[in-house]
Amino acid sequence: MDKPPFRSSEQESEGSSRLDAYIGSVESVQGSVVDVRCAHPPLLRHALRTAVGTATIQLEVQQELDSRRVRTLALGRTGGMRRGQPVFDTQAPVCLPVSSSVLGRLLDVFGTPLDGGAPVSAEQFLPLTGKPLSLNDTKPLSGILETGIKVIDLLCPFARGGKTGLFGGAGVGKTVLITEFMHAIVQLHHGANVFCGVGERIREGHELWHDMRDAGVMPHTLMVFGQMDEVPGVRFRVGLAGITYAEYLRDTLGGEVLFLMDNAFRFAQAGSEVSGLLGRMPATVGYQPTLLSEIAELEERICSTQRGSITSVQAVYVPADDMTDPAVVAILAHLDTSVILSREQAAQGIYPAVDPLASRSRLLDPAIVGTRHYRIATQVREHLARYKELEDVIAMLGIEALSAVDRKLVLRARRLQRYLSQPFAVVAASTGIAGASVPLEGTLADCEALLDGRYDDAPEAQCYMRGRLPGANP
C-alpha cells in the first residue's frame, strides 16, 4: 500500500516518523495566494503543507518567482496564517486516498468524509493531477446508452463511453435533468456512479445526497463536493478529484462508470478566479488565458479503456443564455452530445425543456442508430422546424390561414412537441405525477404513429406529460 504524501496532525500527535521535509517559511499571505521562501524550490504542482491552528492547509505550487521563492495556491482558508511559520514539502502532488470502500460515501476534494462517517480506508494514494491515457490504451465509443428519456434517446442519444453536456441558463432544469439521468441509469444499467459537485450550493448537495439514499442507489454512488463557499482553489480542483475517483473505479471494478458533473461552467469560473489571484492578464471576455488548456486537462481524462468505460454527463451553465461565451464554446469542443435546454420550451410548460432543433449528437447517424431511428428523428425535426417557421403566421392570421397540408403538419408537430415532454421520477413528490421511463423502441413506435397520422383525432392533452401514448403496444 502506498504511503500518504503528507503527515496529518493525528500522525504527529502519535509520534509517527516524519514523511515531509522542512522546506522554508511563509513570506506573505494575500487571500488564497501564499508566497513561500525556501532554499530549494519545489516542483510545480507539488503540494506543500503548513498549519493554521489545529488544521493542516495544503499549498499547491503554481509559480516559481525566483530561485528562493515560490507562489502557491492555498487549498483551504488562510485566516490565522502568519509570516515566518514553517512550511513542509510533501514531495508529491495533492493525492487522494482510494479504495473500493469509497462507494456510498460523500467526500471533499481531499477524500475527507463529509457524511459524518469514518475516514476512507486507503488502499493507495493517487495524484489529483494525473495524466490522460495514451492513444493506444483508449477505446472508441461503444454505441448508444439508453436513458428512458424520450427526447434524448430519439434526437440526441448519449454515447456509451462518451461525453455529454446539458447546456442552459439559470432555472431551465439542468440539475433536475442530470439527477433524473442518474436515477434512470442506475435503474437501467449496472455500474458505479461518481457525482462531482463543482461550486454546488450546500442546499442542493444536501437534497441530492438524501434523494440518492432514498432511491437506494447510494451504495453504488460516490459523491465529491467542492461547495460554493469553499476557496477558489478547492472549487478549481474538485473536478479533477472526481475524475481521479472515476478512473480508479474504471480500472479496478472493470465495468461501466458514470461520471456526472454539476456544474462544468463553475470549474471554468473557479479557474478564472485562480488566474486573477495569481496575477495573470485576463484574455477573451475576461477569462483566464489558460482557459482552453485547463478545460482540456479535465475533459481529456474522461475516456474508456479495455478494462472499463467512463460515460460523462456534465451540466453547463450558459451565462445570459449566450452559447458563444468562450467557456461554453471551449467545453462544447470536447463533447459527443450537446443537449440545449431552452427557456422558450420551459415557458410553454414542455419539460424536459430540451430544444429539439438546437441539440445535437454525433451518434445520430444511420450507420450507428440504424435507418429507421434516423428517418424518424429526421422527420420529427422537420415537422418541428416547419411549425417554428409558421408560428408567426399562426399568431397573426390564425391556423385557418394555412394550407391544408401545412395545417395537418402543424397539428402533428404540436402533438409531437407535447409527446416529447415527460414526467420525472425525481420530482414526482413535487408535481404529483409518477415518473415514466420509455424504452427507445417504444419512443420510435409512438413517433412513427404520430407522423403517420394515427393520432390525428386524439386530443393534444393525451400526448402531454406521459410515457407511452394511450393505446400503444406495450
Tab-separated table of C-alpha atoms in Angstrom, residues 31-439:
chain	number	residue	atom	x	y	z
A	31	GLY	CA	-6.045	35.821	0.424
A	32	SER	CA	-5.617	32.372	-1.112
A	33	VAL	CA	-2.174	33.209	-2.542
A	34	VAL	CA	0.739	32.320	-0.264
A	35	ASP	CA	4.359	33.106	-1.148
A	36	VAL	CA	6.903	30.727	0.370
A	37	ARG	CA	10.623	31.406	0.840
A	38	CYS	CA	12.686	28.245	0.523
A	39	ALA	CA	16.283	27.167	-0.028
A	40	HIS	CA	15.410	24.759	-2.838
A	41	PRO	CA	12.197	25.490	-4.802
A	42	PRO	CA	9.838	22.510	-5.052
A	43	LEU	CA	8.432	21.283	-8.348
A	44	LEU	CA	5.408	22.970	-9.858
A	45	ARG	CA	2.083	21.416	-8.824
A	46	HIS	CA	3.678	19.748	-5.820
A	47	ALA	CA	1.815	20.108	-2.544
A	48	LEU	CA	3.304	21.856	0.451
A	49	ARG	CA	1.680	21.932	3.850
A	50	THR	CA	1.551	24.271	6.791
A	51	ALA	CA	-0.578	24.605	9.887
A	52	VAL	CA	-3.339	27.086	10.673
A	53	GLY	CA	-4.275	26.498	14.279
A	54	THR	CA	-5.022	22.810	14.633
A	55	ALA	CA	-5.770	22.373	10.912
A	56	THR	CA	-3.347	21.415	8.144
A	57	ILE	CA	-3.516	23.505	4.967
A	58	GLN	CA	-2.161	22.251	1.661
A	59	LEU	CA	-0.483	24.730	-0.688
A	60	GLU	CA	-0.190	23.813	-4.374
A	61	VAL	CA	2.887	25.308	-6.082
A	62	GLN	CA	1.786	27.446	-9.062
A	63	GLN	CA	4.714	29.733	-9.938
A	64	GLU	CA	8.437	29.989	-9.317
A	65	LEU	CA	9.105	33.674	-8.575
A	66	ASP	CA	12.894	33.358	-8.307
A	67	SER	CA	15.492	30.875	-7.093
A	68	ARG	CA	14.358	31.267	-3.478
A	69	ARG	CA	10.603	31.944	-3.684
A	70	VAL	CA	7.535	30.151	-4.993
A	71	ARG	CA	3.930	31.289	-5.231
A	72	THR	CA	1.351	28.777	-4.051
A	73	LEU	CA	-2.422	28.490	-4.021
A	74	ALA	CA	-3.955	27.596	-0.666
A	75	LEU	CA	-6.468	24.745	-0.828
A	76	GLY	CA	-8.147	25.930	2.349
A	77	ARG	CA	-8.841	29.065	4.348
A	78	THR	CA	-5.764	31.092	5.259
A	79	GLY	CA	-7.287	33.026	8.161
A	80	GLY	CA	-4.789	32.822	11.048
A	81	MET	CA	-1.755	32.083	8.837
A	82	ARG	CA	1.236	34.284	9.642
A	83	ARG	CA	4.618	35.187	8.172
A	84	GLY	CA	7.557	33.043	9.151
A	85	GLN	CA	5.617	29.918	10.040
A	86	PRO	CA	7.255	26.690	8.796
A	87	VAL	CA	6.253	25.034	5.518
A	88	PHE	CA	6.877	21.383	4.667
A	89	ASP	CA	7.222	19.705	1.278
A	90	THR	CA	5.072	16.592	0.729
A	91	GLN	CA	7.343	15.753	-2.248
A	92	ALA	CA	4.295	14.815	-4.353
A	93	PRO	CA	1.225	16.421	-5.920
A	94	VAL	CA	-2.032	16.588	-3.985
A	95	CYS	CA	-3.103	12.951	-3.572
A	96	LEU	CA	-6.386	11.210	-2.800
A	97	PRO	CA	-6.974	8.065	-0.731
A	98	VAL	CA	-8.725	5.479	-2.921
A	99	SER	CA	-10.242	2.066	-2.325
A	100	SER	CA	-13.404	0.183	-3.216
A	101	SER	CA	-14.903	1.455	0.063
A	102	VAL	CA	-15.334	4.957	-1.440
A	103	LEU	CA	-18.668	3.856	-2.958
A	104	GLY	CA	-21.546	5.042	-0.846
A	105	ARG	CA	-19.553	7.952	0.571
A	106	LEU	CA	-19.745	11.742	0.443
A	107	LEU	CA	-16.226	13.225	0.248
A	108	ASP	CA	-14.437	16.523	-0.274
A	109	VAL	CA	-11.567	17.363	-2.629
A	110	PHE	CA	-9.025	15.653	-0.303
A	111	GLY	CA	-11.060	12.480	0.231
A	112	THR	CA	-12.160	13.588	3.713
A	113	PRO	CA	-15.675	12.397	4.632
A	114	LEU	CA	-18.485	14.961	4.620
A	115	ASP	CA	-21.132	12.433	5.634
A	116	GLY	CA	-20.013	12.058	9.250
A	117	GLY	CA	-18.668	8.558	8.603
A	118	ALA	CA	-15.271	7.031	9.272
A	119	PRO	CA	-12.247	8.103	7.191
A	120	VAL	CA	-11.754	6.300	3.881
A	121	SER	CA	-9.589	3.195	4.285
A	122	ALA	CA	-6.945	3.857	1.672
A	123	GLU	CA	-5.547	1.023	-0.424
A	124	GLN	CA	-3.372	3.524	-2.300
A	125	PHE	CA	-2.990	7.254	-2.937
A	126	LEU	CA	-3.433	8.669	-6.436
A	127	PRO	CA	-2.272	12.125	-7.590
A	128	LEU	CA	-5.025	14.619	-8.308
A	129	THR	CA	-3.292	15.911	-11.439
A	130	GLY	CA	-2.993	12.611	-13.279
A	131	LYS	CA	-2.169	12.240	-16.942
A	132	PRO	CA	-4.519	11.265	-19.774
A	133	LEU	CA	-4.114	7.833	-21.301
A	134	SER	CA	-2.042	7.286	-24.396
A	135	LEU	CA	-3.905	6.792	-27.660
A	136	ASN	CA	-3.194	3.073	-27.899
A	137	ASP	CA	-4.757	2.477	-24.436
A	138	THR	CA	-8.076	4.182	-25.178
A	139	LYS	CA	-11.219	2.571	-26.578
A	140	PRO	CA	-13.636	4.274	-29.005
A	141	LEU	CA	-17.337	4.891	-28.353
A	142	SER	CA	-19.308	1.667	-27.983
A	143	GLY	CA	-22.856	2.538	-29.014
A	144	ILE	CA	-25.896	4.218	-27.519
A	145	LEU	CA	-26.598	4.489	-23.806
A	146	GLU	CA	-30.377	4.378	-23.418
A	147	THR	CA	-31.746	6.706	-20.748
A	148	GLY	CA	-35.504	6.180	-20.928
A	149	ILE	CA	-35.897	9.927	-21.585
A	150	LYS	CA	-37.795	10.179	-24.883
A	151	VAL	CA	-36.460	13.419	-26.374
A	152	ILE	CA	-32.851	12.483	-25.597
A	153	ASP	CA	-32.970	8.894	-26.852
A	154	LEU	CA	-34.709	9.997	-30.057
A	155	LEU	CA	-32.969	13.232	-31.098
A	156	CYS	CA	-29.664	13.439	-29.204
A	157	PRO	CA	-28.704	9.938	-27.998
A	158	PHE	CA	-25.987	9.621	-25.391
A	159	ALA	CA	-22.798	7.762	-26.275
A	160	ARG	CA	-21.683	4.873	-24.099
A	161	GLY	CA	-18.177	5.868	-23.071
A	162	GLY	CA	-18.680	9.402	-24.440
A	163	LYS	CA	-19.128	12.920	-23.104
A	164	THR	CA	-22.457	14.752	-22.973
A	165	GLY	CA	-23.210	18.341	-21.975
A	166	LEU	CA	-26.532	19.722	-20.719
A	167	PHE	CA	-26.462	23.425	-21.598
A	168	GLY	CA	-28.847	26.037	-20.282
A	169	GLY	CA	-29.274	29.271	-18.384
A	170	ALA	CA	-30.497	29.624	-14.831
A	171	GLY	CA	-33.726	27.860	-13.922
A	172	VAL	CA	-34.347	25.744	-17.039
A	173	GLY	CA	-33.838	22.368	-15.350
A	174	LYS	CA	-30.173	21.310	-15.726
A	175	THR	CA	-29.843	19.871	-12.222
A	176	VAL	CA	-33.232	18.114	-12.391
A	177	LEU	CA	-32.319	16.534	-15.744
A	178	ILE	CA	-28.901	15.357	-14.595
A	179	THR	CA	-30.453	13.910	-11.418
A	180	GLU	CA	-33.132	12.101	-13.428
A	181	PHE	CA	-30.446	10.762	-15.733
A	182	MET	CA	-28.511	9.393	-12.748
A	183	HIS	CA	-31.693	7.806	-11.410
A	184	ALA	CA	-32.524	6.291	-14.822
A	185	ILE	CA	-29.059	4.883	-15.414
A	186	VAL	CA	-28.957	3.197	-12.010
A	187	GLN	CA	-32.319	1.560	-12.742
A	188	LEU	CA	-31.492	0.527	-16.345
A	189	HIS	CA	-27.771	-0.231	-16.158
A	190	HIS	CA	-25.455	-1.629	-13.522
A	191	GLY	CA	-22.245	0.162	-12.641
A	192	ALA	CA	-20.668	2.758	-10.395
A	193	ASN	CA	-21.629	6.433	-10.328
A	194	VAL	CA	-19.386	9.366	-9.439
A	195	PHE	CA	-21.178	12.669	-8.885
A	196	CYS	CA	-18.944	15.738	-8.749
A	197	GLY	CA	-20.444	18.964	-7.389
A	198	VAL	CA	-18.302	21.920	-8.512
A	199	GLY	CA	-19.319	25.055	-6.633
A	200	GLU	CA	-22.536	23.293	-5.641
A	201	ARG	CA	-24.971	25.037	-3.332
A	202	ILE	CA	-24.965	23.354	0.076
A	203	ARG	CA	-28.766	23.037	-0.017
A	204	GLU	CA	-28.699	21.294	-3.424
A	205	GLY	CA	-25.923	18.956	-2.373
A	206	HIS	CA	-27.749	18.023	0.827
A	207	GLU	CA	-31.022	17.366	-1.036
A	208	LEU	CA	-29.291	15.307	-3.733
A	209	TRP	CA	-27.489	13.193	-1.136
A	210	HIS	CA	-30.765	12.378	0.631
A	211	ASP	CA	-32.548	11.737	-2.690
A	212	MET	CA	-29.876	9.225	-3.684
A	213	ARG	CA	-30.173	7.491	-0.315
A	214	ASP	CA	-33.968	7.360	-0.520
A	215	ALA	CA	-33.765	5.935	-4.065
A	216	GLY	CA	-31.444	3.166	-2.831
A	217	VAL	CA	-28.643	4.000	-5.289
A	218	MET	CA	-26.142	5.424	-2.819
A	219	PRO	CA	-24.314	2.064	-2.303
A	220	HIS	CA	-23.204	2.307	-5.960
A	221	THR	CA	-22.502	6.062	-5.890
A	222	LEU	CA	-19.623	8.269	-4.780
A	223	MET	CA	-20.296	11.975	-4.304
A	224	VAL	CA	-17.449	14.517	-4.295
A	225	PHE	CA	-18.226	18.120	-3.403
A	226	GLY	CA	-16.364	21.405	-3.565
A	227	GLN	CA	-19.076	23.610	-2.160
A	228	MET	CA	-19.914	27.148	-3.221
A	229	ASP	CA	-18.473	28.647	-0.027
A	230	GLU	CA	-15.077	26.981	-0.499
A	231	VAL	CA	-11.968	28.878	-1.598
A	232	PRO	CA	-11.338	29.077	-5.391
A	233	GLY	CA	-8.516	26.513	-5.251
A	234	VAL	CA	-10.834	23.828	-3.873
A	235	ARG	CA	-13.547	24.526	-6.454
A	236	PHE	CA	-10.885	24.514	-9.169
A	237	ARG	CA	-9.526	21.089	-8.148
A	238	VAL	CA	-12.688	19.215	-7.190
A	239	GLY	CA	-13.394	18.327	-10.846
A	240	LEU	CA	-10.000	16.608	-11.064
A	241	ALA	CA	-10.733	14.834	-7.770
A	242	GLY	CA	-13.968	13.460	-9.217
A	243	ILE	CA	-12.342	12.178	-12.400
A	244	THR	CA	-9.479	10.640	-10.365
A	245	TYR	CA	-12.018	8.560	-8.446
A	246	ALA	CA	-13.821	7.675	-11.691
A	247	GLU	CA	-10.530	6.485	-13.234
A	248	TYR	CA	-9.793	4.350	-10.180
A	249	LEU	CA	-13.243	2.714	-10.242
A	250	ARG	CA	-12.953	2.132	-14.001
A	251	ASP	CA	-9.588	0.408	-13.658
A	252	THR	CA	-10.352	-1.635	-10.523
A	253	LEU	CA	-14.005	-2.624	-10.968
A	254	GLY	CA	-13.540	-3.131	-14.698
A	255	GLY	CA	-17.063	-2.051	-15.561
A	256	GLU	CA	-19.068	0.972	-16.574
A	257	VAL	CA	-18.614	4.177	-14.583
A	258	LEU	CA	-20.995	7.099	-14.918
A	259	PHE	CA	-19.307	10.444	-14.177
A	260	LEU	CA	-21.663	13.357	-13.594
A	261	MET	CA	-20.564	16.938	-13.027
A	262	ASP	CA	-22.677	19.853	-11.901
A	263	ASN	CA	-21.519	22.411	-12.968
A	264	ALA	CA	-18.702	22.435	-15.540
A	265	PHE	CA	-19.029	26.207	-16.037
A	266	ARG	CA	-18.196	26.754	-12.367
A	267	PHE	CA	-14.946	24.862	-12.977
A	268	ALA	CA	-14.007	27.426	-15.629
A	269	GLN	CA	-15.220	30.211	-13.332
A	270	ALA	CA	-13.037	28.971	-10.461
A	271	GLY	CA	-10.081	28.821	-12.863
A	272	SER	CA	-10.728	32.459	-13.745
A	273	GLU	CA	-10.660	33.387	-10.046
A	274	VAL	CA	-7.426	31.473	-9.529
A	275	SER	CA	-5.869	33.144	-12.564
A	276	GLY	CA	-6.775	36.583	-11.245
A	277	LEU	CA	-5.374	35.793	-7.789
A	278	LEU	CA	-2.081	34.720	-9.384
A	279	GLY	CA	-1.874	37.999	-11.314
A	280	ARG	CA	-2.282	36.677	-14.831
A	281	MET	CA	-3.516	39.066	-17.505
A	282	PRO	CA	-7.166	38.353	-18.475
A	283	ALA	CA	-7.862	37.214	-22.037
A	284	THR	CA	-11.120	36.984	-24.045
A	285	VAL	CA	-14.149	38.439	-22.220
A	286	GLY	CA	-12.122	38.493	-19.004
A	287	TYR	CA	-11.455	34.746	-18.890
A	288	GLN	CA	-8.051	33.364	-17.960
A	289	PRO	CA	-5.507	32.915	-20.790
A	290	THR	CA	-5.223	29.230	-19.810
A	291	LEU	CA	-8.959	28.515	-20.247
A	292	LEU	CA	-8.624	26.080	-23.171
A	293	SER	CA	-5.784	24.062	-21.633
A	294	GLU	CA	-7.497	23.820	-18.229
A	295	ILE	CA	-10.731	22.512	-19.710
A	296	ALA	CA	-8.794	20.111	-21.956
A	297	GLU	CA	-6.856	18.810	-18.942
A	298	LEU	CA	-10.133	17.780	-17.315
A	299	GLU	CA	-12.058	16.595	-20.378
A	300	GLU	CA	-9.290	14.512	-21.948
A	301	ARG	CA	-9.050	12.344	-18.834
A	302	ILE	CA	-12.634	11.192	-19.379
A	303	CYS	CA	-12.050	8.189	-21.603
A	304	SER	CA	-12.566	4.438	-21.812
A	305	THR	CA	-10.094	1.570	-21.862
A	306	GLN	CA	-10.236	-2.171	-22.457
A	307	ARG	CA	-10.730	-2.592	-18.669
A	308	GLY	CA	-13.785	-0.332	-18.403
A	309	SER	CA	-15.516	2.788	-19.626
A	310	ILE	CA	-16.382	6.238	-18.278
A	311	THR	CA	-19.546	7.885	-19.563
A	312	SER	CA	-19.697	11.555	-18.641
A	313	VAL	CA	-22.716	13.845	-18.347
A	314	GLN	CA	-21.988	17.463	-17.442
A	315	ALA	CA	-24.373	20.280	-16.649
A	316	VAL	CA	-23.077	23.541	-18.135
A	317	TYR	CA	-24.462	26.914	-17.097
A	318	VAL	CA	-24.782	29.303	-20.051
A	319	PRO	CA	-24.324	32.911	-18.844
A	320	ALA	CA	-27.069	35.197	-20.193
A	321	ASP	CA	-28.169	32.288	-22.460
A	322	ASP	CA	-25.199	33.118	-24.710
A	323	MET	CA	-23.936	29.963	-26.409
A	324	THR	CA	-20.994	31.936	-27.839
A	325	ASP	CA	-19.479	32.512	-24.376
A	326	PRO	CA	-15.790	31.417	-24.532
A	327	ALA	CA	-16.128	28.944	-21.637
A	328	VAL	CA	-19.210	27.347	-23.204
A	329	VAL	CA	-17.509	27.096	-26.616
A	330	ALA	CA	-14.397	25.545	-25.036
A	331	ILE	CA	-16.484	22.849	-23.313
A	332	LEU	CA	-18.577	22.188	-26.442
A	333	ALA	CA	-15.460	21.306	-28.423
A	334	HIS	CA	-14.889	18.175	-26.294
A	335	LEU	CA	-18.411	16.737	-26.290
A	336	ASP	CA	-20.034	13.968	-28.316
A	337	THR	CA	-23.585	15.087	-27.491
A	338	SER	CA	-24.883	18.553	-26.653
A	339	VAL	CA	-28.352	18.882	-25.112
A	340	ILE	CA	-29.525	22.512	-25.248
A	341	LEU	CA	-32.195	23.482	-22.725
A	342	SER	CA	-34.455	26.267	-23.967
A	343	ARG	CA	-36.153	28.947	-21.890
A	344	GLU	CA	-38.840	29.110	-24.602
A	345	GLN	CA	-39.644	25.413	-24.129
A	346	ALA	CA	-39.822	25.869	-20.359
A	347	ALA	CA	-42.177	28.851	-20.772
A	348	GLN	CA	-44.569	26.606	-22.759
A	349	GLY	CA	-44.516	24.010	-19.963
A	350	ILE	CA	-42.590	21.464	-22.048
A	351	TYR	CA	-40.326	19.561	-19.620
A	352	PRO	CA	-37.607	18.491	-20.021
A	353	ALA	CA	-37.075	21.828	-21.765
A	354	VAL	CA	-34.802	20.362	-24.468
A	355	ASP	CA	-34.585	22.367	-27.685
A	356	PRO	CA	-35.069	19.618	-30.297
A	357	LEU	CA	-33.666	21.757	-33.123
A	358	ALA	CA	-30.511	23.042	-31.395
A	359	SER	CA	-29.485	19.797	-29.631
A	360	ARG	CA	-27.038	17.558	-31.478
A	361	SER	CA	-25.355	14.157	-31.179
A	362	ARG	CA	-22.543	12.543	-33.160
A	363	LEU	CA	-24.352	9.219	-32.785
A	364	LEU	CA	-27.438	10.289	-34.763
A	365	ASP	CA	-26.105	8.638	-37.894
A	366	PRO	CA	-27.799	5.829	-39.844
A	367	ALA	CA	-24.607	3.773	-39.637
A	368	ILE	CA	-24.845	3.854	-35.808
A	369	VAL	CA	-28.527	4.139	-34.830
A	370	GLY	CA	-29.988	2.418	-37.891
A	371	THR	CA	-32.006	3.760	-40.813
A	372	ARG	CA	-35.377	3.574	-39.015
A	373	HIS	CA	-34.251	5.610	-35.996
A	374	TYR	CA	-32.504	8.146	-38.224
A	375	ARG	CA	-35.539	8.502	-40.511
A	376	ILE	CA	-37.980	9.033	-37.628
A	377	ALA	CA	-35.685	11.525	-35.866
A	378	THR	CA	-35.203	13.481	-39.105
A	379	GLN	CA	-38.935	13.623	-39.796
A	380	VAL	CA	-39.675	14.769	-36.233
A	381	ARG	CA	-37.118	17.572	-36.610
A	382	GLU	CA	-38.582	18.560	-39.989
A	383	HIS	CA	-42.095	18.796	-38.538
A	384	LEU	CA	-40.935	20.851	-35.547
A	385	ALA	CA	-38.802	23.135	-37.738
A	386	ARG	CA	-41.713	23.812	-40.107
A	387	TYR	CA	-44.002	24.522	-37.145
A	388	LYS	CA	-41.472	27.045	-35.834
A	389	GLU	CA	-41.379	28.766	-39.244
A	390	LEU	CA	-45.169	29.091	-39.291
A	391	GLU	CA	-45.587	30.285	-35.686
A	392	ASP	CA	-45.618	33.982	-36.649
A	393	VAL	CA	-48.215	33.384	-39.382
A	394	ILE	CA	-50.404	31.446	-36.942
A	395	ALA	CA	-50.079	34.178	-34.296
A	396	MET	CA	-51.157	36.928	-36.738
A	397	LEU	CA	-53.701	35.201	-39.004
A	398	GLY	CA	-54.654	32.019	-37.184
A	399	ILE	CA	-54.127	28.406	-38.165
A	400	GLU	CA	-57.075	28.624	-40.599
A	401	ALA	CA	-54.918	30.795	-42.898
A	402	LEU	CA	-52.584	27.869	-43.581
A	403	SER	CA	-52.947	25.413	-46.425
A	404	ALA	CA	-54.452	22.014	-45.659
A	405	VAL	CA	-51.026	20.369	-45.895
A	406	ASP	CA	-49.389	22.873	-43.529
A	407	ARG	CA	-52.337	22.725	-41.139
A	408	LYS	CA	-52.047	18.949	-40.869
A	409	LEU	CA	-48.267	19.215	-40.394
A	410	VAL	CA	-48.630	21.846	-37.648
A	411	LEU	CA	-51.188	19.809	-35.711
A	412	ARG	CA	-48.929	16.743	-35.855
A	413	ALA	CA	-45.935	18.857	-34.802
A	414	ARG	CA	-47.856	20.156	-31.781
A	415	ARG	CA	-48.637	16.582	-30.732
A	416	LEU	CA	-45.001	15.581	-31.231
A	417	GLN	CA	-43.847	18.561	-29.179
A	418	ARG	CA	-46.136	17.567	-26.311
A	419	TYR	CA	-45.255	13.888	-26.636
A	420	LEU	CA	-41.573	14.718	-26.090
A	421	SER	CA	-42.451	16.080	-22.641
A	422	GLN	CA	-42.101	13.552	-19.836
A	423	PRO	CA	-42.740	13.332	-16.057
A	424	PHE	CA	-39.604	12.680	-13.986
A	425	ALA	CA	-39.337	10.328	-11.023
A	426	VAL	CA	-37.048	12.678	-9.066
A	427	VAL	CA	-39.693	15.436	-8.931
A	428	ALA	CA	-42.742	13.192	-8.541
A	429	ALA	CA	-43.230	14.369	-4.954
A	430	SER	CA	-43.457	17.991	-6.152
A	431	THR	CA	-45.541	17.502	-9.304
A	432	GLY	CA	-47.812	14.719	-8.093
A	433	ILE	CA	-47.197	12.845	-11.363
A	434	ALA	CA	-45.433	9.496	-11.265
A	435	GLY	CA	-42.206	9.367	-13.262
A	436	ALA	CA	-42.173	7.488	-16.564
A	437	SER	CA	-39.326	5.747	-18.371
A	438	VAL	CA	-39.829	4.828	-22.033
A	439	PRO	CA	-37.570	2.382	-23.902
